[in-house]
Coordinates of C-alpha atoms in Angstrom, one line a residue:
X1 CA 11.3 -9.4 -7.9
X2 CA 9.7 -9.8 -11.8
X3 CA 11.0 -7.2 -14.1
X4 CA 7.6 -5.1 -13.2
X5 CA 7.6 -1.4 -15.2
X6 CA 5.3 1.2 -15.1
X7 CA 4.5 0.7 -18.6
X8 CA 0.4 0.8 -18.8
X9 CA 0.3 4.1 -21.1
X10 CA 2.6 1.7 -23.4
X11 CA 0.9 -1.4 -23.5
X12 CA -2.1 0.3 -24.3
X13 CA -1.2 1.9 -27.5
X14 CA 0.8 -1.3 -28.4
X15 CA -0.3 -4.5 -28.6
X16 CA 1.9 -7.5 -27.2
X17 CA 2.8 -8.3 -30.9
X18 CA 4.6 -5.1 -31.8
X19 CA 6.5 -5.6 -28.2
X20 CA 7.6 -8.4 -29.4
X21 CA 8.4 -7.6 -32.9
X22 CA 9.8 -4.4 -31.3
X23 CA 12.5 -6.8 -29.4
X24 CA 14.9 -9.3 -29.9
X25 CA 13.7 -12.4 -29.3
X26 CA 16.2 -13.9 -26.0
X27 CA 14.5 -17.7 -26.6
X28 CA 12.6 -19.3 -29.7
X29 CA 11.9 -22.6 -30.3
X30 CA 9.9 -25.1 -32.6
X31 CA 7.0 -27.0 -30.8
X32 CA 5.8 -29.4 -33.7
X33 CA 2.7 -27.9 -33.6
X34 CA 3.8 -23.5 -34.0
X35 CA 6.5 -21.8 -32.3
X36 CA 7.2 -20.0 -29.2
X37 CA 9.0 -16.7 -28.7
X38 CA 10.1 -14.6 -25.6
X39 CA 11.6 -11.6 -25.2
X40 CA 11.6 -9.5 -22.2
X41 CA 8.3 -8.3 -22.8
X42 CA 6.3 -10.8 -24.1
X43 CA 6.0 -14.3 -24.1
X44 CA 3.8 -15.6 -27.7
X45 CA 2.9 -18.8 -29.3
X46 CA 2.4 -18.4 -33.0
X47 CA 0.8 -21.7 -34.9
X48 CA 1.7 -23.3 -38.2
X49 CA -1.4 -23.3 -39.5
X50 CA -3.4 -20.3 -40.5
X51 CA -6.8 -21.5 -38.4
X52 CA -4.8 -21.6 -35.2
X53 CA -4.6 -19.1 -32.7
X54 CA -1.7 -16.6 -31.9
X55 CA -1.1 -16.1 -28.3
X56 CA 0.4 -13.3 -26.8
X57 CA 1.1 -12.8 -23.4
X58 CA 2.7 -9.4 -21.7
X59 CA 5.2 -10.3 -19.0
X60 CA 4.0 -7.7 -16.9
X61 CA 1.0 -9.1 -16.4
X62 CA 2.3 -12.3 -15.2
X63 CA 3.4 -13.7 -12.0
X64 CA 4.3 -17.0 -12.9
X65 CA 5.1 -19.6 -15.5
X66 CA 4.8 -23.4 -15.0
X67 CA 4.7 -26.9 -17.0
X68 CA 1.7 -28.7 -16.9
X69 CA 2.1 -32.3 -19.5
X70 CA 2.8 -30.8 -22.8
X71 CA 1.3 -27.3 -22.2
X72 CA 3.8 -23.8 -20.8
X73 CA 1.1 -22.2 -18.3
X74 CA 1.3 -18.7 -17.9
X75 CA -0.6 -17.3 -14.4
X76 CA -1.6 -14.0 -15.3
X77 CA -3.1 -11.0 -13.8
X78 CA -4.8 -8.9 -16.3
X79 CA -6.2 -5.6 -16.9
X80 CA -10.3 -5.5 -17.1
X81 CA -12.5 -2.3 -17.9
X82 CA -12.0 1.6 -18.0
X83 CA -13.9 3.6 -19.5
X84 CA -17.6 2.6 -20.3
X85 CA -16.6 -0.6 -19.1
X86 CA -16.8 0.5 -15.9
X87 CA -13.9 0.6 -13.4
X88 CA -10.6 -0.6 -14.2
X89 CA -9.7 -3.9 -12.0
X90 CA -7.6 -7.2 -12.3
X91 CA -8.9 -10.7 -12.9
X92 CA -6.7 -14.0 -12.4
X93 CA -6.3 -15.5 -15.6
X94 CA -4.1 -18.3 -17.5
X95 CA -2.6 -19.0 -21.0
X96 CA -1.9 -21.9 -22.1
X97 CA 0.6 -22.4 -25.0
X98 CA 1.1 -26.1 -26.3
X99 CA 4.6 -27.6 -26.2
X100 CA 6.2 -30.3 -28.4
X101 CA 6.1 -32.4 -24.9
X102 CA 6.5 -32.4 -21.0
X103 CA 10.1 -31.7 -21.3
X104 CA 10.0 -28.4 -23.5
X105 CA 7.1 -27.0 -21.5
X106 CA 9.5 -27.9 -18.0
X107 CA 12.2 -26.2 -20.1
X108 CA 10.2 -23.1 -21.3
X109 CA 8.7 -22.3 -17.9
X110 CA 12.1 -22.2 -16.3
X111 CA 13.1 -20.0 -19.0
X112 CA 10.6 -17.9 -18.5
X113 CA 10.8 -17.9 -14.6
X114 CA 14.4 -16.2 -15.0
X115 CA 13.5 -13.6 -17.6
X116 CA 10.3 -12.5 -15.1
X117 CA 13.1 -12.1 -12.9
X118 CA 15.5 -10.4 -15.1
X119 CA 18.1 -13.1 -15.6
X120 CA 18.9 -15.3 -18.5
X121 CA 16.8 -17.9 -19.1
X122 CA 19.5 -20.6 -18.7
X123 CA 21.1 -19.2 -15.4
X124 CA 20.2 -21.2 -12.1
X125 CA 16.5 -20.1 -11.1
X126 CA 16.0 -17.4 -8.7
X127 CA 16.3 -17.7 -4.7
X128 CA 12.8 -18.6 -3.5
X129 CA 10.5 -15.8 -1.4
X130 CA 9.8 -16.6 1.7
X131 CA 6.8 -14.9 3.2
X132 CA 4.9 -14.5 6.7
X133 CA 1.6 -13.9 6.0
X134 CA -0.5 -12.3 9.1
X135 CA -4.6 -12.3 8.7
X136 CA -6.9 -10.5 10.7
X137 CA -10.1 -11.6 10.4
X138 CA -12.1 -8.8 12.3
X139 CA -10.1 -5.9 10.0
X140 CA -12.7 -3.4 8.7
X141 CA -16.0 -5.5 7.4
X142 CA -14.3 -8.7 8.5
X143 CA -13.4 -9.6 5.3
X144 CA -9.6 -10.4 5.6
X145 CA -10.1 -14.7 5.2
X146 CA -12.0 -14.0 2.1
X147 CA -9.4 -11.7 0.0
X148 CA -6.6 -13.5 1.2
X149 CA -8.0 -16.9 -0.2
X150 CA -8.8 -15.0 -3.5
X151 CA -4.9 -13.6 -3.7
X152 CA -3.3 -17.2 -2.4
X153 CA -3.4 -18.8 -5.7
X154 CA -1.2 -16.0 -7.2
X155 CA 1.3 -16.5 -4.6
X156 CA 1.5 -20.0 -5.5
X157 CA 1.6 -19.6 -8.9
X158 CA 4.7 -16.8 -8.2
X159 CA 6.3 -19.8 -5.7
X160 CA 6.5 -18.3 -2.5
X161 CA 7.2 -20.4 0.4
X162 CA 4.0 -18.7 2.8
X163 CA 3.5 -19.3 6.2
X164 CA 0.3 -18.0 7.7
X165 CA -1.4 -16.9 11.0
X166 CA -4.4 -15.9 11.7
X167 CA -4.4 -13.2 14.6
X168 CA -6.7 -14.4 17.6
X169 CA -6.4 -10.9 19.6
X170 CA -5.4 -8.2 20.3
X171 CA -1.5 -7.5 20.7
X172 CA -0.8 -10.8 18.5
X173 CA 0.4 -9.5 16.1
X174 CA 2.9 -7.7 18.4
X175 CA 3.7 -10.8 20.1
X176 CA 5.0 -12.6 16.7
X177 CA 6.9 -9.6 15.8
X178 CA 9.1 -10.0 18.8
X179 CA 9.5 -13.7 17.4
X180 CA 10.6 -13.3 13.5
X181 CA 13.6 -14.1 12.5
X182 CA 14.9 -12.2 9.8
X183 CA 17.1 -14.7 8.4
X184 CA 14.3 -17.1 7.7
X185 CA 11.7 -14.5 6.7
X186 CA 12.0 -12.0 3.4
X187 CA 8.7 -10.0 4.0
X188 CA 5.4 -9.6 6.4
X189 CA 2.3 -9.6 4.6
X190 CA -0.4 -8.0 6.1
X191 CA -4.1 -8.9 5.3
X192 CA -6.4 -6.7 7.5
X193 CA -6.5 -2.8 8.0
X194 CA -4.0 -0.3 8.8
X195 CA -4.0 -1.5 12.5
X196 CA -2.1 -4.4 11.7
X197 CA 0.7 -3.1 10.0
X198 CA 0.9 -0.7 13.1
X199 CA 1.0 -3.6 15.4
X200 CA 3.7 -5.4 13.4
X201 CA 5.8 -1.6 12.9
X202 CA 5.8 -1.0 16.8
X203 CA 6.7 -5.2 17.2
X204 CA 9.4 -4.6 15.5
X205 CA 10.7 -1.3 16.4
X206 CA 10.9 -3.1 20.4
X207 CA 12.6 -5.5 19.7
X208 CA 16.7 -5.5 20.9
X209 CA 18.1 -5.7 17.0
X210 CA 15.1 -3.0 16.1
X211 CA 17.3 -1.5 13.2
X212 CA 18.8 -5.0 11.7
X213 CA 14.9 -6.4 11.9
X214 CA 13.3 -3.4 10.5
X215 CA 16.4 -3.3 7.3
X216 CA 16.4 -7.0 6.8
X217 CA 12.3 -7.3 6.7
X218 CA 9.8 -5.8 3.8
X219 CA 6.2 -4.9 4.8
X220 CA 3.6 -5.9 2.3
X221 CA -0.1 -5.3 2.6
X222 CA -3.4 -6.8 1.0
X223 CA -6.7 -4.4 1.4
X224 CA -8.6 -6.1 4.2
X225 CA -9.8 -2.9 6.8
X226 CA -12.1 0.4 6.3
X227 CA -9.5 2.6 4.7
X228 CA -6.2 0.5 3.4
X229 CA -4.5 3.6 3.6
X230 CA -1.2 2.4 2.8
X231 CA -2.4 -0.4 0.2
X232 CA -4.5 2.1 -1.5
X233 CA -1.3 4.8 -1.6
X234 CA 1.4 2.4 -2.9
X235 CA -1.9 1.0 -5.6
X236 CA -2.1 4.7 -7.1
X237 CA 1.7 5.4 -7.0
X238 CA 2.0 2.5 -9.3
X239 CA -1.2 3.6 -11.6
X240 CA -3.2 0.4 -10.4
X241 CA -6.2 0.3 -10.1
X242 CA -7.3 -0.7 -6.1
X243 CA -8.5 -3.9 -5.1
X244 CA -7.2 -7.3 -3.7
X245 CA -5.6 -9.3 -6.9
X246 CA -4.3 -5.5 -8.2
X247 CA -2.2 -5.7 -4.6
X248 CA -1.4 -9.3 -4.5
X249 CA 0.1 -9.0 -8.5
X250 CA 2.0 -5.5 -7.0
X251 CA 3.7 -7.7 -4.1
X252 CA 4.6 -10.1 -6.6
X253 CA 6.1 -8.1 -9.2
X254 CA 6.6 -5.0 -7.6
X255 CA 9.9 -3.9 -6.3
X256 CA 10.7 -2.3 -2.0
X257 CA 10.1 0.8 -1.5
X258 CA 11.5 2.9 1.4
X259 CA 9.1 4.4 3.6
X260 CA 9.6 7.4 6.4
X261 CA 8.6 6.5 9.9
X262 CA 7.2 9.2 12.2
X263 CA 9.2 8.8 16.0
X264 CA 6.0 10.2 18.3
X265 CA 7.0 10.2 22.1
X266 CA 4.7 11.3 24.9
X267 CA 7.2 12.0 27.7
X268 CA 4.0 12.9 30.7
X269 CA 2.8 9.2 29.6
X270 CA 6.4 7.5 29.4
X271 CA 5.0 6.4 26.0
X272 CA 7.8 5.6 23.0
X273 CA 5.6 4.7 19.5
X274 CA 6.0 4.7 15.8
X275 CA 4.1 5.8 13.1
X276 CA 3.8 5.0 9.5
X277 CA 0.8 6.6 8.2
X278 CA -0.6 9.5 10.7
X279 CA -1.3 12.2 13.1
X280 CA -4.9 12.9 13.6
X281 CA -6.8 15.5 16.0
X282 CA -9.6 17.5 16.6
X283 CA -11.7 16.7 13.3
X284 CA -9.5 14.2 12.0
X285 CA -9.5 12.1 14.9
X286 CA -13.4 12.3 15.9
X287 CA -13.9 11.1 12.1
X288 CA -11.5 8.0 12.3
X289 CA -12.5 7.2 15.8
X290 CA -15.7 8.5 16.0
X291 CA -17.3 6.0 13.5
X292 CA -15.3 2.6 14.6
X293 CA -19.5 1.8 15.1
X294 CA -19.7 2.0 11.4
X295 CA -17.3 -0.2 10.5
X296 CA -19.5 -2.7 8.5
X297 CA -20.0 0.2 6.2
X298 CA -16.3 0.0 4.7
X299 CA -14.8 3.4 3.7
X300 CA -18.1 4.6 3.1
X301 CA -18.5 5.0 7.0
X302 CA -15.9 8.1 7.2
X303 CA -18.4 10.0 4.3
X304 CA -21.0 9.3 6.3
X305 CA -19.3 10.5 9.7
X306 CA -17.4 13.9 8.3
X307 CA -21.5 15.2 6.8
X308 CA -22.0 15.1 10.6
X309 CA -19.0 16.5 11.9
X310 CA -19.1 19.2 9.2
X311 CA -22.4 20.6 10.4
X312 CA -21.5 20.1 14.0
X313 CA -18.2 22.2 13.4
X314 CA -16.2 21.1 16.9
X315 CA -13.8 24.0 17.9
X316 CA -10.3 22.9 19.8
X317 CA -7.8 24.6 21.8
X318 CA -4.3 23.9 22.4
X319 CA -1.1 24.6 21.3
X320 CA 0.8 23.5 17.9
X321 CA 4.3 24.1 16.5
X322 CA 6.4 22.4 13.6
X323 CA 9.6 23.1 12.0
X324 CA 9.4 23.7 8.4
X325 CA 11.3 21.3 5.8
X326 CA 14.8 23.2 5.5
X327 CA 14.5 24.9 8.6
X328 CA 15.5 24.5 12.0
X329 CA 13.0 27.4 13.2
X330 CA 9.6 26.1 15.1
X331 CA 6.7 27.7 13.9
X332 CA 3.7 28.3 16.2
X333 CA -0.3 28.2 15.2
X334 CA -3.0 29.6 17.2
X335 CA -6.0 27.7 18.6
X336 CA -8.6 27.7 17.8
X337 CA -8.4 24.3 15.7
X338 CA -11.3 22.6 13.7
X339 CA -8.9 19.7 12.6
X340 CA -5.0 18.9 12.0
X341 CA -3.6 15.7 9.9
X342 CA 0.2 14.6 9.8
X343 CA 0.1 12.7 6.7
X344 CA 2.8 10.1 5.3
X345 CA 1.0 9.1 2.7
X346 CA -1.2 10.9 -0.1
X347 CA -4.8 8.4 0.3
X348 CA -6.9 8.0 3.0
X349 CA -9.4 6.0 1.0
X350 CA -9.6 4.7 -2.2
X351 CA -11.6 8.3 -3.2
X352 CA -9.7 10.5 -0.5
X353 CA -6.3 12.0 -1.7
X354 CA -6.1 13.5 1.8
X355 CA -2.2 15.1 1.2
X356 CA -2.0 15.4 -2.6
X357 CA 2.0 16.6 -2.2
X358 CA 2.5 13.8 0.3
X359 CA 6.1 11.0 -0.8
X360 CA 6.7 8.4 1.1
X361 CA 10.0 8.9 1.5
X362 CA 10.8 12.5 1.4
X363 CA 11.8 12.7 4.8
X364 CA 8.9 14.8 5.9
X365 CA 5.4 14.4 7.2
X366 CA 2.2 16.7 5.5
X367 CA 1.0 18.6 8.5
X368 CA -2.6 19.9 6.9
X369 CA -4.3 22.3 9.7
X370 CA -7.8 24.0 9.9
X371 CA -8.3 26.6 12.0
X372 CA -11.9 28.2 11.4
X373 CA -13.9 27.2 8.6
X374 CA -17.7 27.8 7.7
X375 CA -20.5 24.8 7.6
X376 CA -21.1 25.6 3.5
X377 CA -17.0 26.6 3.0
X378 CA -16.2 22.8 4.5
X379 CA -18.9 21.1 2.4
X380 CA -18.2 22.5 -0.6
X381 CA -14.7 22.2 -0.3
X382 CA -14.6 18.6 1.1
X383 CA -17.2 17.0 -1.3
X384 CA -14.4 16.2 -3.9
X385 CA -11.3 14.8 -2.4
X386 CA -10.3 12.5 -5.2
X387 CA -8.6 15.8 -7.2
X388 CA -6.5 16.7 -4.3
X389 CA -7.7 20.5 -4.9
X390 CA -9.2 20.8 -1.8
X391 CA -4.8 21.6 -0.4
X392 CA -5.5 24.8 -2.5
X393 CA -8.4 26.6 -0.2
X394 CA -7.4 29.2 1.6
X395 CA -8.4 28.0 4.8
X396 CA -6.1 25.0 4.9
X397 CA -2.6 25.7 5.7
X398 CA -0.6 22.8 4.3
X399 CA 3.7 22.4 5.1
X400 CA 6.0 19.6 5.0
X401 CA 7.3 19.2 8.4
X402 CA 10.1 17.4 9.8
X403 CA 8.9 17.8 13.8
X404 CA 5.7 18.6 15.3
X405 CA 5.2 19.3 19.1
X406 CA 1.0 19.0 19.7
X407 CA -0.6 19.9 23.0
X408 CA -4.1 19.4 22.9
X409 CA -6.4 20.8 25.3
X410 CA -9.5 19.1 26.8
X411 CA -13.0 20.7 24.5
X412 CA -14.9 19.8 27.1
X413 CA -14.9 17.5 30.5
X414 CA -17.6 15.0 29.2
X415 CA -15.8 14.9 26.0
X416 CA -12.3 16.4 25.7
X417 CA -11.2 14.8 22.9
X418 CA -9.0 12.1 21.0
X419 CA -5.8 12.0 19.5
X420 CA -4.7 9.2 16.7
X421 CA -1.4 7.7 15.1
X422 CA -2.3 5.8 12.1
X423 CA -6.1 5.9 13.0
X424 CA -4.8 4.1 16.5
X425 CA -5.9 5.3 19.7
X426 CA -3.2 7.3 21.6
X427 CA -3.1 9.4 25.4
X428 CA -4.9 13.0 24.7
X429 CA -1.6 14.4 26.1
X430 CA 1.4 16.6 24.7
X431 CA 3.1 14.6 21.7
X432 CA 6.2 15.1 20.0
X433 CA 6.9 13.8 16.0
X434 CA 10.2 13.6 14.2
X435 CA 10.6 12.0 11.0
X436 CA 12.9 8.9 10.6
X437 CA 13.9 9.3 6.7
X438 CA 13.1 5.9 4.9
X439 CA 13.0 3.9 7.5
X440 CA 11.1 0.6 6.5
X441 CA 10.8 -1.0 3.6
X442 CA 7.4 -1.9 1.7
X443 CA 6.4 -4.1 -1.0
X444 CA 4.7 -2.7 -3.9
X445 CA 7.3 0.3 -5.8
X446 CA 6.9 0.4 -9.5
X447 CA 9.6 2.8 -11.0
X448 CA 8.4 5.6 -12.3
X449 CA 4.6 5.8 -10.8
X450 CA 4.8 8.6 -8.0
X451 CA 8.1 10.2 -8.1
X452 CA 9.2 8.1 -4.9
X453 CA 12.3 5.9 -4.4
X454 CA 12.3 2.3 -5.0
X455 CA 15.2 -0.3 -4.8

């Protein structure tokens, strides 16, 4: 991918000037009109005349470089707000930097092209991507079609080769799984919730060549459901801020980074699954679940749901052991439990840092369990999640676990409860988790913005 670094707390005490002057030049040239310099930084156009305007362009905000007549066309992706400007997001945006003719722009943008890259800008161009984009439309809010025709252009502009489907029901995206071949594809793109990178995980995991599919493909996601878990945690990791063009520049430019997959089996139910995201019972999973009615609400429906649940204060029985990370000894909690998480990821929501210590490839899940709380000690605790503080109460046991064994118990016969893997409905019967260490590959690592592995 580009030569994408975790650089923000540098570009903004430097403007793309000093980069430049603080770096050798790999490319300058006259244009008739100024000159034009690159480095691997920064890409600037500086005029011969005093009334015309410098241009400077950071490379790591661009995801592509093309030659249209006599103009180099930089497609960039930059940084908008923070502070009293309000939230930090990304806008599409171009630069255009005048060439002597067609030829020099053609030139420069294929120079260009190869230092995004991180080759020479006179070696042969970079192998095409080749993506499989999957969109479904009744994610979350329904609004998958409409962010995935705001992010297409930056794909084009970044020259992927895309094919796309639209999902049509339910177990389709399973269905294509079955059918990719990895020779031909370089990365799945998801554009819905959670759900659909589930689907395509458990697709893949089925098939016959399961291991050579799941190591030849890369997952990449775009923030179409409720809670973009996923989307939301690799967005942080890289100090981004969330949103649909912050993702779409990340799968661009961003590099693969390995991901643990949870093994869950459910031998009574002759059921074989794979997670990549979560566990959920008791409280956890009667606030995912419980408000699928809520749905056109966004994230703000699982707010609206745990106030409820809170004061309602749900007790379950069953019974619960793990081993501990380094250990091979099972540990064993007591029932009563008011809710239990196995987290993969740190975010829930673009506000909920559900397992603050969580890595997405330290071979371990975060197995967060409540056992009694109080209606004012939940609230009080619970109304900021965005710190991550809330891991620190003293009613919240928090481990890294490599296994879990859950056997939940029925609350009551109307109502005996649910059980979740990666917000996906599962059998409310005994369930057994082990970790498979950095098992898929995702789109989207930036060195240096998490502490996790990237390649």
């Amino acid at each position: 991918g580009c030569k994408l670094r975790h650089t923000a707390a540098a570009h903004n005490s430097m403007s793309a000037e000093e980069l430049l002057l603080s770096n050798t030049a790999l490319l300058s040239e006259e244009t008739g009109g100024g000159r034009l310099d690159v480095s691997w930084q920064v890409v600037q156009y500086v005029p011969l005349t005093s009334t015309g305007r410098v241009q400077s362009v950071a490379l790591a905000d661009c995801v592509g470089a093309s030659a249209e007549r006599s103009e180099l066309v930089l497609h960039c992706v930059t940084l908008h707000g923070g502070g009293c400007l309000g939230s930090p997001h990304r806008e599409p945006s171009q630069a255009r930097m005048p060439c002597r003719d067609g030829g020099q722009a053609e030139r420069w943008a294929a120079a260009v092209w190869n230092i995004m890259h991180g080759v020479a800008p006179d070696a042969p161009p970079p192998r095409q991507k080749r993506w499989l984009v999957l969109i479904n439309p009744v994610s979350g809010p329904g609004h998958a079609r409409r962010v995935y025709a705001r992010c297409r252009p930056l794909f084009e502009a970044h020259r992927v080769a895309l094919t796309e489907v639209v999902t049509t029901h339910a177990g389709h995206v399973r269905e294509i799984a079955a059918q990719i071949e990895p020779a031909e594809v370089d990365a799945v793109v998801c554009v819905g919730g959670d759900g659909v990178v589930h689907e395509l995980v458990n697709g893949l995991f089925a098939r016959e060549d399961a291991d050579a599919a799941v190591s030849a493909l890369s997952i990449g996601v775009l923030p179409g459901g409720s809670a973009n878990s996923l989307c939301v945690s690799l967005l942080k990791a890289a100090g981004e801020p969330t949103g649909p063009v912050a993702a779409a520049r990340l799968l661009c430019c961003g590099g693969r980074q390995r991901l643990d997959v949870m093994r869950v089996s459910q031998p009574a139910e002759g059921r074989l699954l794979h997670g990549f995201l979560s566990m959920e019972w008791a409280f956890a999973a009667d606030l995912d679940l419980g408000s699928e009615h809520l749905r056109w609400m966004g994230e703000t429906r699982f707010d609206v749901w745990a106030l409820w649940l809170m004061l309602a204060q749900r007790q379950y029985a069953g019974g619960l052991r793990f081993k501990p990370k380094g250990s091979e000894a099972w540990r064993t909690l007591e029932a009563p439990f008011f809710s239990v998480w196995a987290c993969n990821t740190r975010w829930l929501t673009t506000s909920t840092q559900l397992a603050p210590r969580a890595l997405f490839d330290d071979g371990c899940v975060d197995l967060l369990v409540i056992r009694r709380v109080g209606r004012c000690e939940a609230l009080s605790t619970f109304v900021d999640l965005t710190s991550g503080k809330h891991a620190e109460a003293p009613f919240l046991e928090y481990v890294k676990a490599t296994e879990i064994e859950l056997d939940p118990q029925p609350r009551t016969a109307e109502q005996p409860g649910m059980l979740a893997i990666d917000g996906e409905l599962v059998p409310y019967a005994s369930t057994h988790i082990s970790v498979l260490p950095g098992k898929l590959h995702v789109l989207g690592a930036v060195k240096g913005g998490g502490g996790d592995a990237c390649e």
